[in-house]
Amino acid sequence: MAVPPSRLSPLVLLIDPVRMLPSLFLPLAGVLFVGGFSPSSFVWAMLGLVGSVGYAAVRWATFTYQIVGDRLELTRSLVSRSVRTIPLERVRGVDVTTPPLHRLFNLAVIRVDTGASGGAKQEGELDGVPLPEAERLRRVLLRRSRDARHEDHAETAGAGPESSLTRTATPTAVHERVYVRVPWQWLLYGPLSGAFLLTPFALLGGAIGLAFQWGSEFGLSERVAITLGEWLWNRPILLVLAGLLLVMAMPVAGGVMYAVFNWNFTLRRRDSSLVAERGLVTRRSVALEHRRIRGYEIAQGLLERRARVARLWAIVTGLGDSRTRGQLLPVVPRDFAMKVAADAIGPFGAELRRHPPKALQRRLFRAVAPGVAVAVAAFLLGWVWIGALALVVAAIGVPLGLDRYRSLGHAYDGARLSVRSGSLPRSQAVVERRAVVGWTVRQTWFQRRSRVLTVIAGVGAGSGGYAAIDTGEEQGVRFAAEVTPEWLAPFTTGH
């Protein structure tokens, strides 16, 4: 039975004028300046503001959404009638976000992820749904999405539509299990990720941009800016102190921004979905269908490895913006992240196999050779200081190459395969065997001389492929044959 058409909450009309202020500020200010701040200019500015609010009210009154059978319909009938139809079987996930203004009125923004490549324009968005209704609608959409696929499967198998409709109409209880609520103390690990370390420079750049844009309104002419710049340039100590202050502010500002985005991070299983919620100012909730999760990825930067912490992402089929939506944990202790991944997705029970010594030689050569080449050229040209600096860079490449080699590894435990690589950013992917759709064996001329190769497991999820880099020739082929023996049997028989 179809659900009657629904409208967004009328309370969103109190939010729209506030959200429109930034875009209306310049036009309204222009009207006032051109009119010399006369009474008539204020009248015209008010008419423009009222007209914008009225337009928002008309858009609210002419928009409805409705679940009709196996599809979600978003209808707008302003001048002409337009209907945006989203088949429920294409729904990959449903995000519920509560920005600051929406939280004041207990409203939310629903975004329906269809896995389309066209971005947000190819997805459905409901801006201004009451929060309880948003949670209910998310459960309905995900349940109907599963039922739509079950109906297709049942009809294909000959079960008939009646059994599918009966199953759809059967009420189901909401089962929920909380895997983790990240303690606030762990938010102190945030600066280690480096994600928000450039926040002070971004704020400084924004302030300079505003000064250039609006400086003339406050009496700050171009001549004043040049004079100020010359005054600072003649006082290098102040410039050095300002630079040191910015550098010292990097971990503080980065940590604050990280905490704001990941405050009260919660991962739970609700029915057959994994739900991740986070955010202090804007609260965001992302639901991932468990049946679409094909594995997980553990990521660690250099500083994170020193502190033995890591981040966790899900490897999901058909998920748009996967690096944001697929996040299951922020920076937490690595052992804890592995435990949560095992509980929420599945354990991995094999030790990673080391790669041959030739892989070490390749990493050392690639890390050291560029610096040595630059140093030789610099010394031949008489540039001693540049040559010395290049030798220092080459020396730093030795521990980097050793670390990159130690990061290499691959394994298979009978249900899941895992590959690991990288140094400054190290990542380890754990992928279900059923997710592998093919193999690519790549061997460059230099790899052939070293008798190593790269084996890439093609996966219809995440980045699309996960590579075991610089394995031995027999080792790499044996790894692929171990995971999918029936595929490689025609190529390995007799060898």
GROMACS .gro file of C-alpha atoms in nm:
model
  495
    1MET     CA    1   0.000   0.000   0.000
    2ALA     CA    2   0.136   0.341  -0.098
    3VAL     CA    3   0.227   0.590   0.171
    4PRO     CA    4   0.033   0.922   0.132
    5PRO     CA    5   0.235   1.219   0.001
    6SER     CA    6   0.417   1.409   0.275
    7ARG     CA    7   0.557   1.759   0.302
    8LEU     CA    8   0.863   1.891   0.475
    9SER     CA    9   0.811   2.044   0.817
   10PRO     CA   10   0.680   2.405   0.800
   11LEU     CA   11   0.944   2.491   1.061
   12VAL     CA   12   1.199   2.485   0.780
   13LEU     CA   13   1.051   2.821   0.673
   14LEU     CA   14   1.211   2.968   0.984
   15ILE     CA   15   1.550   2.831   0.877
   16ASP     CA   16   1.544   2.933   0.510
   17PRO     CA   17   1.562   3.313   0.570
   18VAL     CA   18   1.869   3.269   0.790
   19ARG     CA   19   2.037   3.045   0.532
   20MET     CA   20   1.960   3.296   0.256
   21LEU     CA   21   2.125   3.588   0.437
   22PRO     CA   22   2.481   3.525   0.303
   23SER     CA   23   2.360   3.515  -0.059
   24LEU     CA   24   2.128   3.814  -0.010
   25PHE     CA   25   2.377   4.029   0.179
   26LEU     CA   26   2.565   4.169  -0.122
   27PRO     CA   27   2.253   4.245  -0.334
   28LEU     CA   28   2.075   4.411  -0.040
   29ALA     CA   29   2.388   4.609   0.053
   30GLY     CA   30   2.416   4.719  -0.310
   31VAL     CA   31   2.057   4.843  -0.311
   32LEU     CA   32   2.120   5.043   0.007
   33PHE     CA   33   2.447   5.194  -0.122
   34VAL     CA   34   2.300   5.286  -0.461
   35GLY     CA   35   1.999   5.441  -0.289
   36GLY     CA   36   2.216   5.635  -0.048
   37PHE     CA   37   2.047   5.467   0.250
   38SER     CA   38   1.731   5.663   0.176
   39PRO     CA   39   1.390   5.542   0.301
   40SER     CA   40   1.304   5.419  -0.047
   41SER     CA   41   1.621   5.207  -0.062
   42PHE     CA   42   1.523   5.038   0.263
   43VAL     CA   43   1.176   4.974   0.117
   44TRP     CA   44   1.327   4.811  -0.193
   45ALA     CA   45   1.563   4.604   0.022
   46MET     CA   46   1.272   4.485   0.237
   47LEU     CA   47   1.071   4.399  -0.073
   48GLY     CA   48   1.362   4.191  -0.200
   49LEU     CA   49   1.392   4.012   0.133
   50VAL     CA   50   1.016   3.946   0.153
   51GLY     CA   51   1.017   3.822  -0.206
   52SER     CA   52   1.296   3.574  -0.132
   53VAL     CA   53   1.115   3.445   0.175
   54GLY     CA   54   0.794   3.418  -0.025
   55TYR     CA   55   0.972   3.220  -0.296
   56ALA     CA   56   1.104   2.980  -0.032
   57ALA     CA   57   0.749   2.939   0.104
   58VAL     CA   58   0.616   2.861  -0.244
   59ARG     CA   59   0.889   2.601  -0.299
   60TRP     CA   60   0.799   2.440   0.034
   61ALA     CA   61   0.427   2.433  -0.051
   62THR     CA   62   0.485   2.275  -0.393
   63PHE     CA   63   0.722   1.996  -0.282
   64THR     CA   64   0.608   1.653  -0.165
   65TYR     CA   65   0.768   1.312  -0.122
   66GLN     CA   66   0.604   0.971  -0.129
   67ILE     CA   67   0.691   0.603  -0.126
   68VAL     CA   68   0.491   0.436  -0.403
   69GLY     CA   69   0.541   0.062  -0.427
   70ASP     CA   70   0.908   0.000  -0.500
   71ARG     CA   71   1.012   0.362  -0.557
   72LEU     CA   72   1.055   0.695  -0.380
   73GLU     CA   73   0.898   0.989  -0.562
   74LEU     CA   74   1.005   1.350  -0.506
   75THR     CA   75   0.749   1.580  -0.669
   76ARG     CA   76   0.772   1.952  -0.735
   77SER     CA   77   0.487   2.134  -0.908
   78LEU     CA   78   0.577   2.503  -0.915
   79VAL     CA   79   0.519   2.608  -1.275
   80SER     CA   80   0.548   2.268  -1.437
   81ARG     CA   81   0.527   1.935  -1.259
   82SER     CA   82   0.852   1.741  -1.219
   83VAL     CA   83   0.885   1.401  -1.054
   84ARG     CA   84   1.219   1.256  -0.942
   85THR     CA   85   1.189   0.879  -0.908
   86ILE     CA   86   1.438   0.669  -0.711
   87PRO     CA   87   1.394   0.289  -0.733
   88LEU     CA   88   1.426   0.149  -0.383
   89GLU     CA   89   1.642  -0.138  -0.507
   90ARG     CA   90   1.909   0.123  -0.594
   91VAL     CA   91   1.923   0.267  -0.242
   92ARG     CA   92   2.270   0.200  -0.100
   93GLY     CA   93   2.243   0.399   0.221
   94VAL     CA   94   2.058   0.681   0.393
   95ASP     CA   95   2.236   0.970   0.568
   96VAL     CA   96   2.062   1.174   0.838
   97THR     CA   97   2.231   1.508   0.914
   98THR     CA   98   2.127   1.768   1.171
   99PRO     CA   99   2.297   2.107   1.108
  100PRO     CA  100   2.294   2.365   1.391
  101LEU     CA  101   1.982   2.553   1.278
  102HIS     CA  102   1.794   2.227   1.219
  103ARG     CA  103   1.882   2.104   1.569
  104LEU     CA  104   1.710   2.408   1.720
  105PHE     CA  105   1.381   2.290   1.568
  106ASN     CA  106   1.448   1.914   1.595
  107LEU     CA  107   1.472   1.879   1.217
  108ALA     CA  108   1.707   1.680   0.995
  109VAL     CA  109   1.832   1.653   0.638
  110ILE     CA  110   1.792   1.313   0.471
  111ARG     CA  111   2.021   1.218   0.185
  112VAL     CA  112   1.945   0.899  -0.008
  113ASP     CA  113   2.260   0.742  -0.153
  114THR     CA  114   2.194   0.558  -0.478
  115GLY     CA  115   2.558   0.497  -0.569
  116ALA     CA  116   2.519   0.720  -0.876
  117SER     CA  117   2.832   0.868  -1.030
  118GLY     CA  118   2.669   1.205  -1.088
  119GLY     CA  119   2.714   1.320  -0.729
  120ALA     CA  120   2.451   1.487  -0.514
  121LYS     CA  121   2.236   1.581  -0.815
  122GLN     CA  122   2.176   1.212  -0.882
  123GLU     CA  123   2.064   1.144  -0.525
  124GLY     CA  124   1.755   1.235  -0.327
  125GLU     CA  125   1.757   1.496  -0.052
  126LEU     CA  126   1.484   1.591   0.194
  127ASP     CA  127   1.580   1.911   0.377
  128GLY     CA  128   1.359   1.976   0.680
  129VAL     CA  129   1.213   1.647   0.806
  130PRO     CA  130   1.126   1.611   1.178
  131LEU     CA  131   1.402   1.405   1.341
  132PRO     CA  132   1.178   1.115   1.459
  133GLU     CA  133   1.023   1.099   1.112
  134ALA     CA  134   1.372   1.103   0.956
  135GLU     CA  135   1.480   0.799   1.160
  136ARG     CA  136   1.154   0.619   1.076
  137LEU     CA  137   1.188   0.705   0.706
  138ARG     CA  138   1.545   0.576   0.701
  139ARG     CA  139   1.434   0.242   0.843
  140VAL     CA  140   1.147   0.223   0.593
  141LEU     CA  141   1.370   0.305   0.296
  142LEU     CA  142   1.636   0.051   0.389
  143ARG     CA  143   1.378  -0.218   0.467
  144ARG     CA  144   1.184  -0.152   0.147
  145SER     CA  145   1.513  -0.155  -0.043
  146ARG     CA  146   1.588  -0.504   0.087
  147ASP     CA  147   1.231  -0.618   0.022
  148ALA     CA  148   1.242  -0.489  -0.336
  149ARG     CA  149   1.550  -0.701  -0.402
  150HIS     CA  150   1.391  -0.999  -0.226
  151GLU     CA  151   1.082  -0.964  -0.445
  152ASP     CA  152   1.295  -0.969  -0.761
  153HIS     CA  153   1.478  -1.276  -0.632
  154ALA     CA  154   1.152  -1.448  -0.529
  155GLU     CA  155   0.988  -1.387  -0.866
  156THR     CA  156   1.299  -1.512  -1.045
  157ALA     CA  157   1.297  -1.824  -0.826
  158GLY     CA  158   0.923  -1.879  -0.884
  159ALA     CA  159   0.804  -1.795  -0.533
  160GLY     CA  160   0.541  -1.554  -0.666
  161PRO     CA  161   0.459  -1.201  -0.561
  162GLU     CA  162   0.217  -1.291  -0.283
  163SER     CA  163   0.485  -1.430  -0.054
  164SER     CA  164   0.695  -1.117  -0.110
  165LEU     CA  165   0.408  -0.885  -0.027
  166THR     CA  166   0.326  -1.085   0.283
  167ARG     CA  167   0.685  -1.064   0.398
  168THR     CA  168   0.694  -0.688   0.331
  169ALA     CA  169   0.381  -0.626   0.533
  170THR     CA  170   0.506  -0.821   0.833
  171PRO     CA  171   0.615  -0.575   1.104
  172THR     CA  172   0.970  -0.617   1.225
  173ALA     CA  173   1.122  -0.505   1.551
  174VAL     CA  174   1.426  -0.280   1.552
  175HIS     CA  175   1.733  -0.469   1.675
  176GLU     CA  176   2.024  -0.252   1.782
  177ARG     CA  177   2.371  -0.323   1.911
  178VAL     CA  178   2.624  -0.055   2.001
  179TYR     CA  179   2.979  -0.154   1.908
  180VAL     CA  180   3.155   0.152   2.043
  181ARG     CA  181   3.111   0.505   2.172
  182VAL     CA  182   3.450   0.666   2.124
  183PRO     CA  183   3.565   0.820   2.457
  184TRP     CA  184   3.639   1.190   2.442
  185GLN     CA  185   3.994   1.122   2.563
  186TRP     CA  186   4.071   0.947   2.234
  187LEU     CA  187   3.991   1.268   2.046
  188LEU     CA  188   4.332   1.386   2.166
  189TYR     CA  189   4.478   1.155   1.899
  190GLY     CA  190   4.321   1.380   1.633
  191PRO     CA  191   4.627   1.597   1.553
  192LEU     CA  192   4.824   1.280   1.470
  193SER     CA  193   4.612   1.225   1.158
  194GLY     CA  194   4.717   1.560   1.011
  195ALA     CA  195   4.372   1.611   0.858
  196PHE     CA  196   4.307   1.949   1.020
  197LEU     CA  197   4.662   2.072   1.091
  198LEU     CA  198   4.638   2.345   0.827
  199THR     CA  199   4.333   2.501   0.996
  200PRO     CA  200   4.526   2.811   1.123
  201PHE     CA  201   4.656   2.885   0.772
  202ALA     CA  202   4.306   2.840   0.628
  203LEU     CA  203   4.166   3.084   0.885
  204LEU     CA  204   4.445   3.333   0.812
  205GLY     CA  205   4.384   3.306   0.438
  206GLY     CA  206   4.012   3.360   0.490
  207ALA     CA  207   4.077   3.668   0.705
  208ILE     CA  208   4.311   3.815   0.441
  209GLY     CA  209   4.052   3.749   0.171
  210LEU     CA  210   3.780   3.925   0.371
  211ALA     CA  211   4.014   4.217   0.435
  212PHE     CA  212   4.078   4.261   0.061
  213GLN     CA  213   3.707   4.222  -0.020
  214TRP     CA  214   3.563   4.448   0.249
  215GLY     CA  215   3.863   4.655   0.355
  216SER     CA  216   3.755   4.961   0.156
  217GLU     CA  217   3.425   4.970   0.347
  218PHE     CA  218   3.620   5.011   0.672
  219GLY     CA  219   3.873   5.261   0.544
  220LEU     CA  220   4.148   5.005   0.469
  221SER     CA  221   4.272   5.115   0.128
  222GLU     CA  222   4.534   4.942  -0.087
  223ARG     CA  223   4.789   5.200   0.022
  224VAL     CA  224   4.729   5.113   0.388
  225ALA     CA  225   4.777   4.742   0.308
  226ILE     CA  226   5.107   4.813   0.128
  227THR     CA  227   5.230   5.028   0.416
  228LEU     CA  228   5.141   4.756   0.666
  229GLY     CA  229   5.320   4.494   0.456
  230GLU     CA  230   5.635   4.707   0.434
  231TRP     CA  231   5.626   4.769   0.809
  232LEU     CA  232   5.611   4.394   0.880
  233TRP     CA  233   5.881   4.317   0.621
  234ASN     CA  234   6.118   4.554   0.799
  235ARG     CA  235   6.062   4.368   1.127
  236PRO     CA  236   6.164   4.008   1.053
  237ILE     CA  237   6.149   3.913   1.420
  238LEU     CA  238   5.774   3.977   1.419
  239LEU     CA  239   5.736   3.766   1.104
  240VAL     CA  240   5.931   3.480   1.261
  241LEU     CA  241   5.724   3.502   1.580
  242ALA     CA  242   5.402   3.506   1.378
  243GLY     CA  243   5.518   3.199   1.184
  244LEU     CA  244   5.610   3.017   1.505
  245LEU     CA  245   5.271   3.109   1.651
  246LEU     CA  246   5.094   2.963   1.348
  247VAL     CA  247   5.300   2.643   1.369
  248MET     CA  248   5.229   2.610   1.741
  249ALA     CA  249   4.860   2.667   1.675
  250MET     CA  250   4.846   2.386   1.418
  251PRO     CA  251   4.798   2.093   1.661
  252VAL     CA  252   4.566   2.295   1.886
  253ALA     CA  253   4.339   2.424   1.610
  254GLY     CA  254   4.358   2.093   1.426
  255GLY     CA  255   4.265   1.903   1.741
  256VAL     CA  256   3.969   2.133   1.809
  257MET     CA  257   3.834   2.098   1.454
  258TYR     CA  258   3.886   1.722   1.465
  259ALA     CA  259   3.694   1.701   1.794
  260VAL     CA  260   3.409   1.913   1.654
  261PHE     CA  261   3.367   1.681   1.354
  262ASN     CA  262   3.406   1.352   1.547
  263TRP     CA  263   3.248   1.435   1.883
  264ASN     CA  264   3.061   1.142   2.043
  265PHE     CA  265   3.145   0.911   1.753
  266THR     CA  266   2.917   0.609   1.782
  267LEU     CA  267   2.913   0.290   1.576
  268ARG     CA  268   2.614   0.060   1.610
  269ARG     CA  269   2.434  -0.212   1.422
  270ARG     CA  270   2.068  -0.134   1.363
  271ASP     CA  271   1.872  -0.417   1.201
  272SER     CA  272   2.090  -0.513   0.902
  273SER     CA  273   2.283  -0.186   0.873
  274LEU     CA  274   2.593  -0.035   1.030
  275VAL     CA  275   2.519   0.317   1.152
  276ALA     CA  276   2.799   0.566   1.228
  277GLU     CA  277   2.707   0.891   1.405
  278ARG     CA  278   2.936   1.183   1.481
  279GLY     CA  279   2.956   1.560   1.517
  280LEU     CA  280   2.921   1.831   1.781
  281VAL     CA  281   2.780   2.127   1.587
  282THR     CA  282   2.644   1.932   1.290
  283ARG     CA  283   2.539   1.580   1.384
  284ARG     CA  284   2.569   1.330   1.099
  285SER     CA  285   2.438   0.975   1.087
  286VAL     CA  286   2.537   0.740   0.801
  287ALA     CA  287   2.375   0.399   0.753
  288LEU     CA  288   2.552   0.130   0.547
  289GLU     CA  289   2.373  -0.188   0.448
  290HIS     CA  290   2.567  -0.478   0.594
  291ARG     CA  291   2.504  -0.693   0.287
  292ARG     CA  292   2.695  -0.440   0.076
  293ILE     CA  293   3.002  -0.430   0.300
  294ARG     CA  294   3.284  -0.635   0.147
  295GLY     CA  295   3.559  -0.570   0.400
  296TYR     CA  296   3.745  -0.294   0.578
  297GLU     CA  297   4.060  -0.085   0.554
  298ILE     CA  298   4.294   0.012   0.837
  299ALA     CA  299   4.490   0.334   0.769
  300GLN     CA  300   4.784   0.474   0.965
  301GLY     CA  301   5.007   0.775   0.913
  302LEU     CA  302   5.367   0.783   1.035
  303LEU     CA  303   5.282   0.958   1.363
  304GLU     CA  304   4.979   0.735   1.411
  305ARG     CA  305   5.196   0.426   1.383
  306ARG     CA  306   5.433   0.562   1.648
  307ALA     CA  307   5.134   0.609   1.880
  308ARG     CA  308   4.985   0.270   1.775
  309VAL     CA  309   4.657   0.423   1.663
  310ALA     CA  310   4.465   0.383   1.337
  311ARG     CA  311   4.151   0.478   1.145
  312LEU     CA  312   3.891   0.236   1.009
  313TRP     CA  313   3.687   0.249   0.687
  314ALA     CA  314   3.436   0.007   0.540
  315ILE     CA  315   3.482  -0.126   0.187
  316VAL     CA  316   3.132  -0.096   0.041
  317THR     CA  317   2.985  -0.163  -0.303
  318GLY     CA  318   2.819   0.126  -0.484
  319LEU     CA  319   2.889   0.391  -0.221
  320GLY     CA  320   2.937   0.752  -0.328
  321ASP     CA  321   3.191   0.964  -0.137
  322SER     CA  322   3.319   0.647   0.032
  323ARG     CA  323   3.609   0.818   0.215
  324THR     CA  324   3.357   1.021   0.417
  325ARG     CA  325   3.052   0.797   0.428
  326GLY     CA  326   3.246   0.476   0.477
  327GLN     CA  327   3.429   0.586   0.793
  328LEU     CA  328   3.363   0.346   1.080
  329LEU     CA  329   3.610   0.481   1.337
  330PRO     CA  330   3.819   0.797   1.380
  331VAL     CA  331   4.171   0.774   1.525
  332VAL     CA  332   4.161   0.506   1.798
  333PRO     CA  333   4.412   0.249   1.933
  334ARG     CA  334   4.492   0.006   1.652
  335ASP     CA  335   4.418  -0.310   1.852
  336PHE     CA  336   4.079  -0.166   1.942
  337ALA     CA  337   4.008  -0.081   1.577
  338MET     CA  338   4.091  -0.439   1.474
  339LYS     CA  339   3.859  -0.574   1.745
  340VAL     CA  340   3.571  -0.352   1.631
  341ALA     CA  341   3.632  -0.450   1.268
  342ALA     CA  342   3.623  -0.818   1.363
  343ASP     CA  343   3.298  -0.774   1.558
  344ALA     CA  344   3.119  -0.549   1.309
  345ILE     CA  345   3.238  -0.700   0.978
  346GLY     CA  346   3.438  -1.016   1.038
  347PRO     CA  347   3.771  -1.137   1.179
  348PHE     CA  348   4.089  -1.198   0.983
  349GLY     CA  349   4.297  -1.481   1.120
  350ALA     CA  350   4.618  -1.508   0.917
  351GLU     CA  351   4.966  -1.359   0.953
  352LEU     CA  352   5.087  -1.142   0.666
  353ARG     CA  353   5.358  -1.302   0.453
  354ARG     CA  354   5.680  -1.110   0.392
  355HIS     CA  355   5.789  -1.021   0.041
  356PRO     CA  356   6.127  -1.128  -0.104
  357PRO     CA  357   6.455  -0.935  -0.049
  358LYS     CA  358   6.437  -0.804  -0.406
  359ALA     CA  359   6.140  -0.593  -0.294
  360LEU     CA  360   6.365  -0.437  -0.028
  361GLN     CA  361   6.630  -0.357  -0.288
  362ARG     CA  362   6.372  -0.187  -0.510
  363ARG     CA  363   6.243   0.026  -0.222
  364LEU     CA  364   6.592   0.133  -0.117
  365PHE     CA  365   6.689   0.217  -0.475
  366ARG     CA  366   6.373   0.424  -0.535
  367ALA     CA  367   6.418   0.609  -0.205
  368VAL     CA  368   6.792   0.682  -0.237
  369ALA     CA  369   6.868   0.708  -0.611
  370PRO     CA  370   6.693   1.043  -0.683
  371GLY     CA  371   6.882   1.220  -0.403
  372VAL     CA  372   7.216   1.069  -0.510
  373ALA     CA  373   7.155   1.168  -0.874
  374VAL     CA  374   7.078   1.528  -0.775
  375ALA     CA  375   7.385   1.536  -0.548
  376VAL     CA  376   7.619   1.414  -0.824
  377ALA     CA  377   7.481   1.670  -1.070
  378ALA     CA  378   7.508   1.949  -0.812
  379PHE     CA  379   7.871   1.866  -0.725
  380LEU     CA  380   7.965   1.852  -1.094
  381LEU     CA  381   7.815   2.199  -1.138
  382GLY     CA  382   7.989   2.330  -0.828
  383TRP     CA  383   7.673   2.372  -0.623
  384VAL     CA  384   7.815   2.232  -0.302
  385TRP     CA  385   7.533   2.328  -0.067
  386ILE     CA  386   7.265   2.182  -0.295
  387GLY     CA  387   7.471   1.863  -0.331
  388ALA     CA  388   7.510   1.833   0.046
  389LEU     CA  389   7.136   1.886   0.096
  390ALA     CA  390   7.061   1.619  -0.167
  391LEU     CA  391   7.289   1.372   0.015
  392VAL     CA  392   7.098   1.439   0.338
  393VAL     CA  393   6.771   1.367   0.155
  394ALA     CA  394   6.922   1.045   0.016
  395ALA     CA  395   7.030   0.939   0.366
  396ILE     CA  396   6.677   0.999   0.495
  397GLY     CA  397   6.554   0.774   0.215
  398VAL     CA  398   6.727   0.470   0.370
  399PRO     CA  399   6.499   0.435   0.676
  400LEU     CA  400   6.203   0.531   0.455
  401GLY     CA  401   6.282   0.248   0.214
  402LEU     CA  402   6.327   0.001   0.501
  403ASP     CA  403   5.993   0.105   0.647
  404ARG     CA  404   5.817   0.073   0.312
  405TYR     CA  405   5.952  -0.280   0.280
  406ARG     CA  406   5.837  -0.375   0.630
  407SER     CA  407   5.490  -0.251   0.536
  408LEU     CA  408   5.456  -0.496   0.248
  409GLY     CA  409   5.254  -0.810   0.311
  410HIS     CA  410   4.966  -1.029   0.197
  411ALA     CA  411   4.771  -1.325   0.334
  412TYR     CA  412   4.456  -1.536   0.296
  413ASP     CA  413   4.275  -1.708   0.582
  414GLY     CA  414   4.021  -1.908   0.382
  415ALA     CA  415   3.745  -1.646   0.397
  416ARG     CA  416   3.920  -1.312   0.351
  417LEU     CA  417   4.235  -1.187   0.184
  418SER     CA  418   4.450  -0.900   0.307
  419VAL     CA  419   4.716  -0.680   0.148
  420ARG     CA  420   4.925  -0.405   0.306
  421SER     CA  421   5.158  -0.138   0.168
  422GLY     CA  422   5.273   0.221   0.218
  423SER     CA  423   5.488   0.404   0.470
  424LEU     CA  424   5.396   0.765   0.539
  425PRO     CA  425   5.038   0.658   0.481
  426ARG     CA  426   5.021   0.282   0.548
  427SER     CA  427   4.699   0.099   0.468
  428GLN     CA  428   4.591  -0.261   0.515
  429ALA     CA  429   4.280  -0.382   0.333
  430VAL     CA  430   4.086  -0.692   0.437
  431VAL     CA  431   3.845  -0.809   0.166
  432GLU     CA  432   3.600  -1.099   0.155
  433ARG     CA  433   3.684  -1.368  -0.093
  434ARG     CA  434   3.338  -1.342  -0.255
  435ALA     CA  435   3.412  -0.977  -0.340
  436VAL     CA  436   3.699  -1.069  -0.576
  437VAL     CA  437   3.581  -1.045  -0.937
  438GLY     CA  438   3.915  -1.086  -1.114
  439TRP     CA  439   4.293  -1.061  -1.102
  440THR     CA  440   4.550  -0.839  -1.272
  441VAL     CA  441   4.915  -0.945  -1.277
  442ARG     CA  442   5.143  -0.653  -1.358
  443GLN     CA  443   5.518  -0.676  -1.419
  444THR     CA  444   5.730  -0.387  -1.544
  445TRP     CA  445   6.068  -0.426  -1.712
  446PHE     CA  446   6.244  -0.345  -1.384
  447GLN     CA  447   6.026  -0.595  -1.198
  448ARG     CA  448   6.108  -0.867  -1.451
  449ARG     CA  449   6.480  -0.811  -1.392
  450SER     CA  450   6.419  -0.846  -1.016
  451ARG     CA  451   6.182  -1.144  -1.067
  452VAL     CA  452   5.899  -0.977  -0.874
  453LEU     CA  453   5.548  -0.876  -0.978
  454THR     CA  454   5.235  -0.700  -0.851
  455VAL     CA  455   4.910  -0.893  -0.811
  456ILE     CA  456   4.591  -0.684  -0.799
  457ALA     CA  457   4.265  -0.833  -0.673
  458GLY     CA  458   3.979  -0.671  -0.864
  459VAL     CA  459   3.694  -0.588  -0.627
  460GLY     CA  460   3.358  -0.433  -0.707
  461ALA     CA  461   3.381  -0.210  -0.399
  462GLY     CA  462   3.603   0.051  -0.239
  463SER     CA  463   3.887   0.163  -0.467
  464GLY     CA  464   3.812  -0.118  -0.715
  465GLY     CA  465   4.138  -0.306  -0.668
  466TYR     CA  466   4.382  -0.401  -0.390
  467ALA     CA  467   4.742  -0.482  -0.476
  468ALA     CA  468   5.006  -0.711  -0.331
  469ILE     CA  469   5.309  -0.513  -0.448
  470ASP     CA  470   5.643  -0.669  -0.546
  471THR     CA  471   5.573  -1.027  -0.449
  472GLY     CA  472   5.795  -1.305  -0.577
  473GLU     CA  473   5.680  -1.442  -0.913
  474GLU     CA  474   5.575  -1.780  -0.775
  475GLN     CA  475   5.458  -1.622  -0.449
  476GLY     CA  476   5.217  -1.383  -0.623
  477VAL     CA  477   5.067  -1.646  -0.853
  478ARG     CA  478   5.034  -1.886  -0.560
  479PHE     CA  479   4.848  -1.616  -0.364
  480ALA     CA  480   4.594  -1.565  -0.643
  481ALA     CA  481   4.555  -1.940  -0.692
  482GLU     CA  482   4.500  -1.987  -0.319
  483VAL     CA  483   4.214  -1.735  -0.314
  484THR     CA  484   4.046  -1.847  -0.639
  485PRO     CA  485   4.193  -2.186  -0.734
  486GLU     CA  486   3.920  -2.266  -0.988
  487TRP     CA  487   3.999  -1.953  -1.190
  488LEU     CA  488   4.373  -2.008  -1.220
  489ALA     CA  489   4.374  -2.387  -1.254
  490PRO     CA  490   4.387  -2.378  -1.638
  491PHE     CA  491   4.695  -2.152  -1.620
  492THR     CA  492   4.883  -2.330  -1.340
  493THR     CA  493   4.824  -2.696  -1.429
  494GLY     CA  494   5.152  -2.868  -1.500
  495HIS     CA  495   5.368  -2.591  -1.342
   0.00000   0.00000   0.00000
